[in-house]
Amino acid sequence: MSEFIVSARKYRPSSFDTVVGQESITSTLENAITTNQLAQAYLFCGPRGVGKTSCARIFAKKINEEGNAAEDQDFSFNIFELDAASNNSVEDIRSLTDQVRIPPQIGKYKVYIIDEVHMLSQAAFNAFLKTLEEPPAHAIFILATTEKHKIIPTILSRCQIYDFNRIQIPDMVTHLEKIAKDQEITFEVDGLHVIAEKADGALRDALSIFDQVASFTNKNITYQGVIDNLNVLDYNYYFKVSDSINKGDFSNVLLIFDEIISNGFDGHHFLTGLGSHFRNLMVCKDAQTISLLEVGDNIKAQYQEQASASPLALLVNGLKVITEADVAYKTSKNPRLLVEFTLIQLCSLAPSEQKKN
């Protein structure tokens, strides 16, 4: 039985072609290597799990490979990684500065990757300035951070800055499909969409959730299996609540909400989810904005069907009511009553109720 390796490590990109969702950055870096227009310092910034460190390692490897005749040459000794979270003092930077002076044994460049660079102390940043501005010709620095605003301007001005994007849901789903096929895992696309949404733009998070759900469902990832494992509220609840609101059915809405609470879900979580549901119904109202809906094809068809039956005025006024309730929820002494009153207000916006009034 082979040793299990988590997907985030097993499928870590090893070339620019395998990096997901960062095409503009990877093509720029490849062109810089090809044309030999390399800066002395780069800053990779963006949210967690989007490929900053992976791109830094690939870039560091490619820099020395370009133009090298020996294909089997190993340049791993030319790449140095420093974790600034645990090496953030002036002494650590001084030690790094001493290393930088020594030229590489093989290849043209020594590449220094400093991860979580925002964790360096103020004194360490100042000690690093001179080396970063005028490093030896053989040294290239790649800094990576999730919090660019914490880096002092004098460091920023010495670097080429690359802002990494959050990974889009369609890109994430496509990548998860490839991995599932590679591992011979059966899946429903709607289930993968839920995983991608839960990851909030971080591919590493998506891969961790994917491994978890694959174990839970015994390599058969279904929509129901995903929402059960991740404790996500089923879309069908929101569709049922919206149908009842459109009909002005006070009783059914309150019964559905009671069932949701009985299943262990938080009232605030339901409220924010209902706001997102109304937003999705609004974007389905226009063919130009339907591309903003990031769900699977089956769920998208349900949204389009319900959007055609929901008046625009109800959705706009409903979003206003939900937003006000969302703000008031944290200070409410009786949160359940607040959500129930909000649902009653939403039902009163239905065309049938408006006519009665």
Coordinates of C-alpha atoms in Angstrom, one line a residue:
M1 CA 0.0 0.0 0.0
S2 CA 1.6 3.3 -1.2
E3 CA 2.1 6.1 1.3
F4 CA -0.7 8.7 1.1
I5 CA 0.4 12.2 0.1
V6 CA -2.0 15.1 0.5
S7 CA -3.2 16.6 -2.8
A8 CA -1.9 20.0 -2.1
R9 CA 1.7 18.5 -2.0
K10 CA 1.2 15.8 -4.6
Y11 CA -0.2 18.2 -7.3
R12 CA 2.0 21.2 -6.4
P13 CA 2.9 23.0 -9.7
S14 CA 6.3 22.0 -11.0
S15 CA 6.2 24.3 -14.1
F16 CA 4.5 27.5 -15.2
D17 CA 2.1 25.5 -17.3
T18 CA 0.7 23.7 -14.3
V19 CA 0.0 26.9 -12.3
V20 CA -3.7 27.5 -12.0
G21 CA -5.4 30.9 -12.6
Q22 CA -2.3 33.1 -12.8
E23 CA -1.7 33.1 -16.6
S24 CA -0.7 36.8 -16.8
I25 CA 1.9 36.5 -14.1
T26 CA 3.4 33.2 -15.3
S27 CA 3.7 34.5 -19.0
T28 CA 5.4 37.7 -17.8
L29 CA 7.9 35.8 -15.7
E30 CA 8.6 33.4 -18.6
N31 CA 9.2 36.3 -21.0
A32 CA 11.5 37.9 -18.5
I33 CA 13.7 34.8 -18.4
T34 CA 13.6 34.3 -22.2
T35 CA 14.6 37.9 -22.9
N36 CA 17.1 37.9 -20.0
Q37 CA 15.4 41.0 -18.4
L38 CA 15.7 39.9 -14.8
A39 CA 15.2 42.4 -11.9
Q40 CA 17.3 42.1 -8.8
A41 CA 14.2 41.7 -6.6
Y42 CA 10.6 40.5 -7.0
L43 CA 7.6 40.8 -4.6
F44 CA 4.9 38.2 -4.9
C45 CA 1.8 39.2 -2.9
G46 CA -1.8 38.0 -2.7
P47 CA -4.1 35.8 -0.6
R48 CA -3.1 32.5 0.9
G49 CA -3.0 29.4 -1.3
V50 CA -2.9 31.0 -4.7
G51 CA 0.6 29.9 -5.9
K52 CA 3.0 32.6 -4.6
T53 CA 5.7 30.2 -3.2
S54 CA 5.1 27.7 -6.0
C55 CA 5.7 30.3 -8.6
A56 CA 8.8 31.6 -6.7
R57 CA 10.3 28.1 -6.7
I58 CA 9.5 27.5 -10.4
F59 CA 11.0 30.9 -11.3
A60 CA 14.1 30.3 -9.3
K61 CA 14.6 26.9 -11.0
K62 CA 14.0 28.3 -14.5
I63 CA 16.4 31.2 -14.1
N64 CA 19.4 28.9 -14.1
E65 CA 18.1 26.4 -16.6
E66 CA 17.6 28.9 -19.4
G67 CA 20.5 28.7 -21.8
N68 CA 22.2 25.8 -20.0
A69 CA 23.4 23.0 -22.2
A70 CA 23.3 20.2 -19.6
E71 CA 19.6 19.2 -19.2
D72 CA 20.2 17.0 -16.2
Q73 CA 22.1 19.7 -14.3
D74 CA 20.7 20.2 -10.7
F75 CA 20.5 23.8 -9.6
S76 CA 18.8 23.1 -6.3
F77 CA 21.9 24.3 -4.4
N78 CA 21.4 27.7 -6.0
I79 CA 18.0 28.2 -4.4
F80 CA 17.8 29.3 -0.7
E81 CA 14.5 29.6 1.2
L82 CA 14.1 31.6 4.3
D83 CA 11.0 31.7 6.5
A84 CA 10.8 35.3 7.7
A85 CA 8.3 34.4 10.4
S86 CA 10.9 32.5 12.4
N87 CA 14.0 34.3 11.0
N88 CA 13.0 38.0 11.5
S89 CA 15.9 39.5 13.4
V90 CA 18.8 41.8 12.3
E91 CA 21.2 38.8 12.9
D92 CA 19.3 36.6 10.4
I93 CA 19.5 39.3 7.7
R94 CA 23.2 39.9 8.5
S95 CA 23.8 36.2 8.0
L96 CA 21.9 36.3 4.7
T97 CA 23.9 39.3 3.5
D98 CA 27.1 37.4 4.2
Q99 CA 25.9 34.4 2.1
V100 CA 24.9 36.7 -0.8
R101 CA 28.5 37.8 -1.3
I102 CA 29.6 34.2 -2.3
P103 CA 29.1 33.5 -6.0
P104 CA 27.3 30.2 -7.1
Q105 CA 29.4 27.1 -7.8
I106 CA 27.3 26.2 -10.9
G107 CA 24.9 28.2 -12.9
K108 CA 24.7 32.0 -13.2
Y109 CA 22.4 33.0 -10.2
K110 CA 21.8 32.3 -6.6
V111 CA 18.1 32.9 -5.8
Y112 CA 16.8 33.8 -2.3
I113 CA 13.1 33.1 -1.6
I114 CA 12.0 34.9 1.6
D115 CA 8.5 33.8 2.5
E116 CA 6.1 35.8 4.8
V117 CA 8.5 38.8 4.4
H118 CA 6.1 41.1 6.2
M119 CA 7.1 39.4 9.5
L120 CA 10.5 40.9 9.4
S121 CA 11.1 43.4 12.2
Q122 CA 11.6 47.1 11.4
A123 CA 15.3 46.9 12.1
A124 CA 15.6 43.8 9.9
F125 CA 13.9 45.6 7.0
N126 CA 16.4 48.5 7.4
A127 CA 19.3 46.1 7.5
F128 CA 18.0 44.5 4.3
L129 CA 17.7 47.7 2.3
K130 CA 21.2 48.2 1.0
T131 CA 21.6 44.5 -0.1
L132 CA 18.2 44.6 -1.8
E133 CA 19.0 47.8 -3.7
E134 CA 22.5 46.9 -4.9
P135 CA 23.0 43.1 -4.7
P136 CA 25.8 41.3 -6.4
A137 CA 25.2 40.5 -10.1
H138 CA 24.6 36.8 -9.3
A139 CA 21.9 37.3 -6.6
I140 CA 18.2 37.6 -7.1
F141 CA 15.6 38.0 -4.3
I142 CA 12.0 36.8 -4.4
L143 CA 9.9 38.0 -1.5
A144 CA 6.4 36.5 -0.9
T145 CA 3.8 37.9 1.4
T146 CA 0.0 37.8 2.1
E147 CA 0.1 41.3 3.7
K148 CA 1.7 43.8 1.3
H149 CA 0.5 46.8 3.3
K150 CA 2.9 45.8 6.2
I151 CA 6.0 46.1 4.0
I152 CA 7.8 49.5 4.2
P153 CA 7.7 51.7 1.1
T154 CA 11.5 51.7 0.7
I155 CA 11.4 47.9 0.2
L156 CA 8.4 48.1 -2.2
S157 CA 10.2 50.7 -4.4
R158 CA 13.1 48.3 -4.8
C159 CA 11.0 45.4 -6.1
Q160 CA 9.0 44.4 -9.2
I161 CA 5.6 43.7 -7.6
Y162 CA 3.3 41.0 -8.8
D163 CA -0.3 40.8 -7.4
F164 CA -1.7 37.3 -7.4
N165 CA -5.4 36.9 -8.0
R166 CA -7.8 34.7 -6.0
I167 CA -8.4 31.5 -8.0
Q168 CA -11.7 31.7 -9.8
I169 CA -14.3 29.0 -9.1
P170 CA -14.5 27.6 -12.7
D171 CA -10.6 27.3 -12.8
M172 CA -10.7 25.5 -9.4
V173 CA -13.5 23.1 -10.5
T174 CA -11.6 22.2 -13.7
H175 CA -8.4 21.5 -11.6
L176 CA -10.4 19.4 -9.1
E177 CA -11.9 17.4 -12.0
K178 CA -8.5 16.5 -13.3
I179 CA -7.3 15.4 -9.9
A180 CA -10.4 13.3 -9.3
K181 CA -9.9 11.6 -12.7
D182 CA -6.2 11.0 -11.9
Q183 CA -7.1 9.4 -8.5
E184 CA -10.1 7.5 -10.0
I185 CA -12.6 9.3 -7.8
T186 CA -16.2 9.5 -9.1
F187 CA -17.7 13.0 -8.6
E188 CA -20.7 15.2 -9.3
V189 CA -19.7 18.6 -10.7
D190 CA -22.1 20.4 -8.3
G191 CA -20.3 18.8 -5.4
L192 CA -16.9 20.2 -6.7
H193 CA -18.5 23.6 -7.0
V194 CA -19.5 23.6 -3.3
I195 CA -15.9 22.7 -2.5
A196 CA -14.6 25.5 -4.7
E197 CA -17.0 28.0 -3.1
K198 CA -16.0 26.9 0.4
A199 CA -12.3 27.4 -0.4
D200 CA -12.9 31.2 -1.0
G201 CA -10.3 31.6 -3.8
A202 CA -7.5 29.5 -2.2
L203 CA -6.6 26.4 -4.2
R204 CA -4.7 24.9 -1.3
D205 CA -7.8 25.1 0.9
A206 CA -9.8 23.5 -2.0
L207 CA -7.4 20.6 -2.2
S208 CA -7.5 20.0 1.6
I209 CA -11.3 20.0 1.5
F210 CA -11.2 17.7 -1.5
D211 CA -9.1 15.1 0.4
Q212 CA -11.4 15.3 3.4
V213 CA -14.6 14.8 1.4
A214 CA -13.0 12.0 -0.7
S215 CA -12.3 10.1 2.5
F216 CA -15.8 10.8 3.9
T217 CA -17.6 9.7 0.7
N218 CA -15.2 6.7 0.1
K219 CA -14.1 8.2 -3.3
N220 CA -17.6 9.0 -4.5
I221 CA -18.0 12.8 -4.2
T222 CA -21.6 13.7 -4.5
Y223 CA -23.4 17.0 -3.9
Q224 CA -25.2 15.6 -0.8
G225 CA -22.0 14.1 0.5
V226 CA -20.1 17.4 0.3
I227 CA -22.8 19.5 2.0
D228 CA -23.2 16.8 4.8
N229 CA -19.4 16.7 5.4
L230 CA -18.8 20.5 5.3
N231 CA -22.0 21.4 7.2
V232 CA -23.1 23.6 4.3
L233 CA -26.8 24.6 4.0
D234 CA -28.4 23.0 1.0
Y235 CA -29.4 25.3 -1.9
N236 CA -32.8 23.7 -1.9
Y237 CA -33.7 25.4 1.4
Y238 CA -33.1 28.8 -0.1
F239 CA -35.1 27.9 -3.2
K240 CA -38.0 26.7 -1.0
V241 CA -37.9 29.8 1.2
S242 CA -37.8 32.1 -2.0
D243 CA -40.8 30.2 -3.4
S244 CA -42.8 30.7 -0.2
I245 CA -41.8 34.4 -0.1
N246 CA -43.0 34.9 -3.7
K247 CA -46.3 33.4 -2.7
G248 CA -46.5 35.4 0.5
D249 CA -46.7 32.2 2.5
F250 CA -45.8 33.3 6.1
S251 CA -46.5 29.9 7.7
N252 CA -44.3 27.8 5.4
V253 CA -41.4 30.2 5.6
L254 CA -41.3 30.0 9.4
L255 CA -41.6 26.2 9.3
I256 CA -38.7 25.9 6.9
F257 CA -36.6 28.2 9.1
D258 CA -37.4 26.1 12.2
E259 CA -36.2 23.0 10.3
I260 CA -33.0 24.7 9.4
I261 CA -32.4 25.7 13.1
S262 CA -33.3 22.2 14.2
N263 CA -30.5 20.8 11.8
G264 CA -28.0 22.8 13.8
F265 CA -27.4 25.8 11.4
D266 CA -26.9 29.3 12.7
G267 CA -29.5 32.0 12.0
H268 CA -26.9 34.5 10.9
H269 CA -25.4 32.0 8.5
F270 CA -28.9 31.4 7.0
L271 CA -29.5 35.2 6.8
T272 CA -26.3 35.9 4.9
G273 CA -26.9 32.9 2.6
L274 CA -30.4 34.2 1.8
G275 CA -28.9 37.6 0.9
S276 CA -26.5 35.8 -1.5
H277 CA -29.4 33.8 -2.9
F278 CA -31.4 37.0 -3.6
R279 CA -28.3 38.5 -5.2
N280 CA -27.9 35.5 -7.5
L281 CA -31.6 35.7 -8.5
M282 CA -31.0 39.4 -9.4
V283 CA -28.0 38.6 -11.7
C284 CA -30.1 35.9 -13.4
K285 CA -32.6 38.6 -14.4
D286 CA -30.3 39.8 -17.2
A287 CA -28.5 37.7 -19.8
Q288 CA -25.4 40.0 -19.6
T289 CA -24.9 39.4 -15.8
I290 CA -25.7 35.7 -15.6
S291 CA -21.9 35.0 -16.0
L292 CA -21.5 36.4 -12.5
L293 CA -23.3 33.3 -11.1
E294 CA -20.6 30.9 -10.0
V295 CA -22.5 27.7 -9.5
G296 CA -22.9 24.3 -11.3
D297 CA -25.1 23.9 -14.3
N298 CA -28.0 22.1 -12.5
I299 CA -28.1 24.9 -9.8
K300 CA -27.9 27.6 -12.4
A301 CA -30.9 26.2 -14.2
Q302 CA -32.9 26.3 -10.9
Y303 CA -31.8 29.9 -10.4
Q304 CA -32.9 31.0 -13.9
E305 CA -36.3 29.3 -13.4
Q306 CA -36.9 31.0 -10.0
A307 CA -35.6 34.4 -11.2
S308 CA -38.2 34.4 -14.0
A309 CA -40.9 34.0 -11.3
S310 CA -39.5 36.6 -8.9
P311 CA -40.4 40.3 -9.4
L312 CA -37.3 42.6 -9.5
A313 CA -38.9 45.0 -7.0
L314 CA -39.3 42.1 -4.5
L315 CA -35.6 41.2 -4.9
V316 CA -34.3 44.8 -4.5
N317 CA -36.5 45.6 -1.5
G318 CA -35.8 42.1 -0.1
L319 CA -32.1 42.7 -0.2
K320 CA -32.5 45.9 1.6
V321 CA -34.5 44.2 4.4
I322 CA -31.9 41.3 4.6
T323 CA -29.0 43.8 4.8
E324 CA -30.6 45.7 7.6
A325 CA -31.3 42.5 9.5
D326 CA -27.7 41.4 9.0
V327 CA -26.4 44.6 10.6
A328 CA -28.8 44.3 13.5
Y329 CA -28.2 40.6 14.2
K330 CA -25.0 41.1 16.2
T331 CA -26.7 43.4 18.7
S332 CA -30.0 41.6 18.9
K333 CA -31.0 40.1 22.2
N334 CA -33.4 37.6 20.4
P335 CA -31.7 36.7 17.1
R336 CA -34.2 34.0 16.2
L337 CA -37.1 36.5 16.5
L338 CA -35.1 39.0 14.3
V339 CA -34.7 36.4 11.5
E340 CA -38.4 35.3 11.7
F341 CA -39.5 39.0 11.6
T342 CA -37.3 39.5 8.6
L343 CA -38.9 36.6 6.8
I344 CA -42.3 37.9 7.6
Q345 CA -41.3 41.3 6.2
L346 CA -40.0 39.6 3.0
C347 CA -43.3 37.7 2.6
S348 CA -45.2 41.0 2.9
L349 CA -43.3 42.3 -0.2
A350 CA -44.9 39.6 -2.3
P351 CA -47.2 40.9 -5.1
S352 CA -50.3 39.1 -3.6
E353 CA -49.7 40.6 -0.2
Q354 CA -49.1 44.1 -1.7
K355 CA -52.6 43.9 -3.3
K356 CA -54.2 43.0 0.0
N357 CA -52.6 46.0 1.6

